[in-house]
C-alpha cells in the first residue's frame, strides 16, 4: 500500500474528478489525500484564455506542486492539457471517457434551431464559435468564462439565451437534466481530449506510473492520442479554432477534424481519416495525416 497526494483545481468539477481518481486508487488499497489549488486560469475571468496564455494556465500551478514534491499526481480535464508537456512531466494515464459531445443549455429553448434569430449564445471557445457560426450565422455569440456553476448562474440571471458546455462536466455533476440538446459530432465536433481525464506525473516517478496503469483505458488513450496529434501538428492551443474527435468502429479508428477562421465567418474546413490502430504511435501518425489534409484545405 502506498500514500499519494493528488493536486487539483478547486472548482466543483475539478474536485469531482480528483475524488473519482482518489476513490479508484483507494479501492486498490492506497491512501490518498487531495491538495486543492487555485490556478491562474481560475483567477483571470475578464479575458478569453486565448488572449492570456491558453489552457496551460489551468495546469501550471499543479505542475509546480508535482515538481516541489507537494503532490504525486495531478488530475486534469484532458482538453485543458497543453499538447506539449514541459520537460520532466508525463501524461501517465488516460481514464475511460465520459460523453465527449457539446451540450446546449437554455432556460426556454429546446435546441439550437429553436433559438430565435439574433439570440445571445455564451461561449469563449474559439472552436465552438466557428462551429456555431457555421450552423447559425444569425446568432450573437458573447464571451462566457468561469467554472461550470458560474456559467450556469450567468445563464439563469438572463445574460444569455443559451450557453454551450461540455456534456461530460454536466453529467459528472449530476446536471444532465439541464441539457436541452446534445450536439452530434457531425454538427459540433468536440475538442481534442474532450470528456477524458488525464493524470500527469513527474516522468521519473515510475512507481506512480505503475500504480496508475490499471486505471487506464487503452481505447480512450488511442483516441485522444490521434486527436491531440492533429492539434500538435497545427501548433494547437486554445487560441486555435480546432476540433478533433476519434472513435473506434470495429478495429478501425475513425478520426474527424475541423478548423475555422474566427476572423472570417463561414470559413470552415474539415478532414477525416481512418486506419487500423494498435498503439499510440500509429494513432499519432493518423492524426498527423488528418492535420496535413486540413492544411491542404487552408487551415493554418
Short mmCIF file of C-alpha atoms in Angstrom, two decimals:
data_model
loop_
_atom_site.label_atom_id
_atom_site.label_comp_id
_atom_site.label_asym_id
_atom_site.label_seq_id
_atom_site.Cartn_x
_atom_site.Cartn_y
_atom_site.Cartn_z
CA UNK A 1 0.00 0.00 0.00
CA UNK A 2 1.24 3.49 -0.90
CA UNK A 3 0.33 7.04 0.05
CA UNK A 4 -0.38 9.60 -2.67
CA UNK A 5 -1.37 13.25 -2.85
CA UNK A 6 -3.43 14.49 -5.82
CA UNK A 7 -3.07 18.13 -6.91
CA UNK A 8 -6.36 19.54 -8.18
CA UNK A 9 -8.09 22.79 -9.02
CA UNK A 10 -10.80 23.72 -6.52
CA UNK A 11 -13.79 24.11 -8.82
CA UNK A 12 -16.64 21.70 -8.11
CA UNK A 13 -15.97 19.78 -11.34
CA UNK A 14 -12.21 19.54 -10.77
CA UNK A 15 -12.80 18.26 -7.23
CA UNK A 16 -15.28 15.66 -8.56
CA UNK A 17 -12.61 14.46 -10.99
CA UNK A 18 -9.93 14.28 -8.28
CA UNK A 19 -12.31 12.48 -5.90
CA UNK A 20 -13.10 10.00 -8.69
CA UNK A 21 -9.40 9.12 -9.11
CA UNK A 22 -8.95 9.06 -5.31
CA UNK A 23 -11.78 6.51 -4.99
CA UNK A 24 -10.30 4.32 -7.76
CA UNK A 25 -6.91 4.29 -6.01
CA UNK A 26 -8.44 3.67 -2.57
CA UNK A 27 -10.30 0.65 -3.99
CA UNK A 28 -6.84 -0.76 -4.75
CA UNK A 29 -5.72 -0.24 -1.14
CA UNK A 30 -3.80 3.04 -1.44
CA UNK A 31 -4.09 6.03 0.90
CA UNK A 32 -4.90 9.24 -0.98
CA UNK A 33 -5.13 12.92 0.03
CA UNK A 34 -6.16 15.94 -2.08
CA UNK A 35 -4.22 19.20 -2.43
CA UNK A 36 -6.69 21.86 -3.64
CA UNK A 37 -5.23 24.82 -5.56
CA UNK A 38 -6.46 27.92 -7.36
CA UNK A 39 -4.80 28.37 -10.76
CA UNK A 40 -4.21 31.48 -12.87
CA UNK A 41 -6.84 30.19 -15.29
CA UNK A 42 -9.39 30.26 -12.45
CA UNK A 43 -8.39 33.79 -11.42
CA UNK A 44 -8.47 35.56 -14.81
CA UNK A 45 -12.14 35.71 -15.77
CA UNK A 46 -12.40 39.01 -17.66
CA UNK A 47 -10.46 37.93 -20.77
CA UNK A 48 -10.58 34.94 -23.09
CA UNK A 49 -7.96 32.26 -22.45
CA UNK A 50 -6.60 32.64 -25.97
CA UNK A 51 -5.51 36.20 -25.05
CA UNK A 52 -3.83 35.44 -21.69
CA UNK A 53 -1.78 32.31 -22.22
CA UNK A 54 -4.13 29.48 -23.10
CA UNK A 55 -5.39 26.42 -21.30
CA UNK A 56 -1.94 25.83 -19.78
CA UNK A 57 -2.93 28.42 -17.15
CA UNK A 58 -5.08 25.69 -15.59
CA UNK A 59 -2.17 23.28 -15.09
CA UNK A 60 0.97 25.29 -14.27
CA UNK A 61 0.39 25.60 -10.51
CA UNK A 62 -0.44 21.89 -10.32
CA UNK A 63 2.81 21.08 -12.14
CA UNK A 64 4.72 23.23 -9.65
CA UNK A 65 3.23 21.16 -6.79
CA UNK A 66 4.45 17.99 -8.56
CA UNK A 67 7.90 19.50 -9.11
CA UNK A 68 8.25 20.56 -5.46
CA UNK A 69 7.09 17.16 -4.18
CA UNK A 70 3.91 18.51 -2.54
CA UNK A 71 1.85 16.21 -4.79
CA UNK A 72 2.45 12.91 -6.60
CA UNK A 73 -0.08 13.27 -9.40
CA UNK A 74 -2.40 15.87 -10.92
CA UNK A 75 -5.82 15.16 -12.42
CA UNK A 76 -6.84 17.27 -15.43
CA UNK A 77 -9.64 17.54 -17.95
CA UNK A 78 -7.55 16.37 -20.89
CA UNK A 79 -8.80 19.15 -23.18
CA UNK A 80 -7.12 21.62 -20.77
CA UNK A 81 -3.71 19.92 -21.02
CA UNK A 82 -1.25 21.56 -23.48
CA UNK A 83 -0.20 19.35 -26.41
CA UNK A 84 3.46 19.56 -25.35
CA UNK A 85 4.18 18.98 -21.66
CA UNK A 86 7.20 20.70 -20.07
CA UNK A 87 10.38 18.64 -19.71
CA UNK A 88 10.26 16.28 -16.74
CA UNK A 89 6.48 15.74 -16.88
CA UNK A 90 4.47 12.88 -18.40
CA UNK A 91 0.88 12.00 -19.10
CA UNK A 92 0.83 8.71 -17.19
CA UNK A 93 -2.78 7.65 -17.58
CA UNK A 94 -5.96 8.45 -19.52
CA UNK A 95 -9.18 7.18 -17.95
CA UNK A 96 -12.24 5.88 -19.77
CA UNK A 97 -14.02 8.74 -21.49
CA UNK A 98 -17.35 10.27 -20.49
CA UNK A 99 -19.66 11.66 -23.22
CA UNK A 100 -17.35 13.79 -25.45
CA UNK A 101 -20.16 15.86 -27.00
CA UNK A 102 -21.09 19.50 -26.55
CA UNK A 103 -24.45 20.35 -24.98
CA UNK A 104 -26.84 23.27 -25.39
CA UNK A 105 -28.29 24.58 -22.12
CA UNK A 106 -31.15 27.07 -22.27
CA UNK A 107 -33.98 28.07 -19.92
CA UNK A 108 -36.54 28.50 -22.71
CA UNK A 109 -35.44 26.77 -25.94
CA UNK A 110 -35.14 23.06 -26.71
CA UNK A 111 -32.50 23.19 -29.44
CA UNK A 112 -30.16 25.43 -31.38
CA UNK A 113 -32.62 25.55 -34.27
CA UNK A 114 -35.39 26.71 -31.90
CA UNK A 115 -33.45 29.82 -30.80
CA UNK A 116 -34.99 33.00 -32.26
CA UNK A 117 -32.92 34.98 -34.75
CA UNK A 118 -30.33 37.16 -33.00
CA UNK A 119 -30.38 35.15 -29.76
CA UNK A 120 -27.36 35.57 -27.46
CA UNK A 121 -25.32 32.38 -27.02
CA UNK A 122 -22.47 32.24 -24.49
CA UNK A 123 -19.09 30.60 -25.12
CA UNK A 124 -15.45 31.71 -25.04
CA UNK A 125 -14.23 28.69 -27.03
CA UNK A 126 -12.97 29.68 -30.48
CA UNK A 127 -13.79 26.14 -31.65
CA UNK A 128 -17.42 26.48 -30.55
CA UNK A 129 -17.65 29.98 -32.03
CA UNK A 130 -16.66 28.90 -35.56
CA UNK A 131 -18.87 25.78 -35.42
CA UNK A 132 -21.87 27.73 -34.10
CA UNK A 133 -21.41 30.33 -36.84
CA UNK A 134 -21.43 27.56 -39.44
CA UNK A 135 -24.74 26.27 -38.04
CA UNK A 136 -26.44 29.58 -37.17
CA UNK A 137 -24.69 32.69 -38.56
CA UNK A 138 -27.55 34.89 -37.29
CA UNK A 139 -26.81 34.31 -33.59
CA UNK A 140 -24.96 36.76 -31.33
CA UNK A 141 -22.10 34.88 -29.68
CA UNK A 142 -20.85 36.53 -26.48
CA UNK A 143 -17.88 35.62 -24.21
CA UNK A 144 -18.55 33.31 -21.25
CA UNK A 145 -15.82 32.48 -18.71
CA UNK A 146 -15.81 30.93 -15.25
CA UNK A 147 -16.32 27.46 -13.85
CA UNK A 148 -19.41 25.43 -14.69
CA UNK A 149 -21.52 26.76 -11.82
CA UNK A 150 -20.59 30.37 -12.68
CA UNK A 151 -21.56 29.86 -16.33
CA UNK A 152 -24.92 28.36 -15.41
CA UNK A 153 -25.59 31.20 -12.95
CA UNK A 154 -24.92 33.80 -15.67
CA UNK A 155 -27.37 31.94 -17.94
CA UNK A 156 -30.01 31.78 -15.21
CA UNK A 157 -29.51 35.50 -14.50
CA UNK A 158 -30.69 36.21 -18.05
CA UNK A 159 -27.36 37.30 -19.55
CA UNK A 160 -27.68 34.70 -22.34
CA UNK A 161 -30.48 32.90 -24.18
CA UNK A 162 -28.37 29.72 -24.25
CA UNK A 163 -24.85 28.51 -23.50
CA UNK A 164 -22.79 25.67 -24.95
CA UNK A 165 -20.94 23.46 -22.45
CA UNK A 166 -19.21 20.07 -22.40
CA UNK A 167 -21.77 17.34 -21.73
CA UNK A 168 -19.21 15.43 -19.63
CA UNK A 169 -18.99 18.12 -16.94
CA UNK A 170 -22.77 18.44 -16.67
CA UNK A 171 -23.19 14.66 -16.37
CA UNK A 172 -20.40 14.28 -13.82
CA UNK A 173 -22.00 16.89 -11.54
CA UNK A 174 -25.49 15.39 -11.82
CA UNK A 175 -26.67 18.26 -14.05
CA UNK A 176 -27.65 16.20 -17.12
CA UNK A 177 -31.21 17.44 -16.60
CA UNK A 178 -30.07 20.92 -17.70
CA UNK A 179 -29.13 19.64 -21.17
CA UNK A 180 -31.63 20.65 -23.87
CA UNK A 181 -29.70 19.32 -26.86
CA UNK A 182 -26.67 17.07 -27.31
CA UNK A 183 -24.81 18.04 -30.48
CA UNK A 184 -23.80 15.11 -32.65
CA UNK A 185 -20.10 15.28 -33.62
CA UNK A 186 -21.09 15.75 -37.30
CA UNK A 187 -22.65 19.12 -36.36
CA UNK A 188 -20.43 20.26 -33.47
CA UNK A 189 -17.11 18.43 -33.47
CA UNK A 190 -15.63 18.16 -29.93
CA UNK A 191 -12.25 19.45 -28.82
CA UNK A 192 -9.27 17.09 -28.69
CA UNK A 193 -9.48 15.11 -25.46
CA UNK A 194 -12.97 16.35 -24.55
CA UNK A 195 -14.68 14.18 -21.93
CA UNK A 196 -11.46 12.36 -20.95
CA UNK A 197 -9.46 12.70 -17.72
CA UNK A 198 -5.68 12.68 -17.87
CA UNK A 199 -3.30 12.09 -14.96
CA UNK A 200 0.04 13.91 -15.03
CA UNK A 201 3.12 12.93 -13.03
CA UNK A 202 6.83 13.69 -12.92
CA UNK A 203 8.37 11.49 -15.62
CA UNK A 204 10.92 9.91 -13.28
CA UNK A 205 8.18 8.64 -10.90
CA UNK A 206 7.91 5.18 -12.46
CA UNK A 207 6.44 3.76 -9.24
CA UNK A 208 3.47 6.18 -9.56
CA UNK A 209 3.04 5.26 -13.25
CA UNK A 210 2.87 1.57 -12.27
CA UNK A 211 0.11 2.23 -9.72
CA UNK A 212 -1.89 4.25 -12.27
CA UNK A 213 -1.54 1.73 -15.12
CA UNK A 214 -4.64 -0.36 -14.15
CA UNK A 215 -6.83 2.78 -14.28
CA UNK A 216 -6.05 3.50 -17.93
CA UNK A 217 -8.47 2.95 -20.81
CA UNK A 218 -6.45 1.82 -23.82
CA UNK A 219 -9.19 2.65 -26.36
CA UNK A 220 -9.67 6.17 -24.94
CA UNK A 221 -5.91 6.70 -24.87
CA UNK A 222 -5.57 5.79 -28.56
CA UNK A 223 -8.49 8.08 -29.50
CA UNK A 224 -7.07 11.08 -27.66
CA UNK A 225 -3.55 10.37 -28.96
CA UNK A 226 -4.90 10.77 -32.51
CA UNK A 227 -6.90 13.89 -31.59
CA UNK A 228 -4.01 15.57 -29.78
CA UNK A 229 -1.68 14.77 -32.70
CA UNK A 230 -3.93 16.81 -35.03
CA UNK A 231 -3.72 19.73 -32.64
CA UNK A 232 0.02 19.35 -32.07
CA UNK A 233 0.71 19.24 -35.82
CA UNK A 234 -1.13 22.55 -36.26
CA UNK A 235 0.55 24.16 -33.24
CA UNK A 236 -2.69 23.67 -31.34
CA UNK A 237 -3.72 25.67 -28.33
CA UNK A 238 -6.97 27.22 -27.18
CA UNK A 239 -6.11 30.22 -29.37
CA UNK A 240 -6.79 27.96 -32.36
CA UNK A 241 -10.34 27.20 -33.54
CA UNK A 242 -9.65 23.50 -33.99
CA UNK A 243 -11.78 20.42 -33.33
CA UNK A 244 -10.70 16.77 -33.42
CA UNK A 245 -12.67 13.68 -32.47
CA UNK A 246 -11.82 9.98 -32.83
CA UNK A 247 -13.84 6.83 -32.18
CA UNK A 248 -13.36 3.15 -32.85
CA UNK A 249 -15.51 1.43 -35.47
CA UNK A 250 -14.51 -2.19 -35.06
CA UNK A 251 -10.72 -2.29 -35.36
CA UNK A 252 -10.62 0.96 -37.35
CA UNK A 253 -10.03 4.29 -35.64
CA UNK A 254 -12.17 6.94 -37.36
CA UNK A 255 -10.78 10.47 -36.91
CA UNK A 256 -12.54 13.71 -37.89
CA UNK A 257 -11.12 17.22 -37.58
CA UNK A 258 -12.26 20.74 -38.40
CA UNK A 259 -10.61 24.18 -38.48
CA UNK A 260 -12.32 27.54 -38.77
CA UNK A 261 -11.24 31.14 -39.18
CA UNK A 262 -12.61 33.29 -36.31
CA UNK A 263 -11.93 36.46 -38.34
CA UNK A 264 -13.85 35.27 -41.41
CA UNK A 265 -17.30 33.87 -40.68
CA UNK A 266 -18.19 30.87 -42.80
CA UNK A 267 -14.61 29.70 -43.35
CA UNK A 268 -14.61 26.14 -42.04
CA UNK A 269 -12.58 23.23 -43.40
CA UNK A 270 -12.99 19.57 -42.47
CA UNK A 271 -10.88 16.45 -42.92
CA UNK A 272 -11.09 12.83 -41.86
CA UNK A 273 -9.08 9.62 -41.88
CA UNK A 274 -9.29 6.02 -40.69
CA UNK A 275 -6.82 3.22 -40.07
CA UNK A 276 -6.27 0.06 -38.06
CA UNK A 277 -4.54 1.34 -34.91
CA UNK A 278 -2.70 -0.77 -32.34
CA UNK A 279 -0.59 1.76 -30.41
CA UNK A 280 -0.20 5.46 -29.62
CA UNK A 281 2.49 5.91 -32.29
CA UNK A 282 0.10 4.72 -35.03
CA UNK A 283 -2.68 6.88 -33.57
CA UNK A 284 -0.41 9.94 -33.68
CA UNK A 285 0.54 9.16 -37.30
CA UNK A 286 -3.16 9.11 -38.23
CA UNK A 287 -3.59 12.46 -36.50
CA UNK A 288 -0.70 13.93 -38.47
CA UNK A 289 -2.20 12.68 -41.76
CA UNK A 290 -5.54 14.33 -40.98
CA UNK A 291 -3.77 17.56 -39.93
CA UNK A 292 -1.95 17.57 -43.28
CA UNK A 293 -5.32 17.27 -45.07
CA UNK A 294 -6.65 20.22 -43.08
CA UNK A 295 -3.59 22.27 -44.02
CA UNK A 296 -4.01 21.34 -47.68
CA UNK A 297 -7.55 22.74 -47.49
CA UNK A 298 -6.47 26.05 -45.97
CA UNK A 299 -6.05 25.51 -42.21
CA UNK A 300 -3.09 27.34 -40.68
#
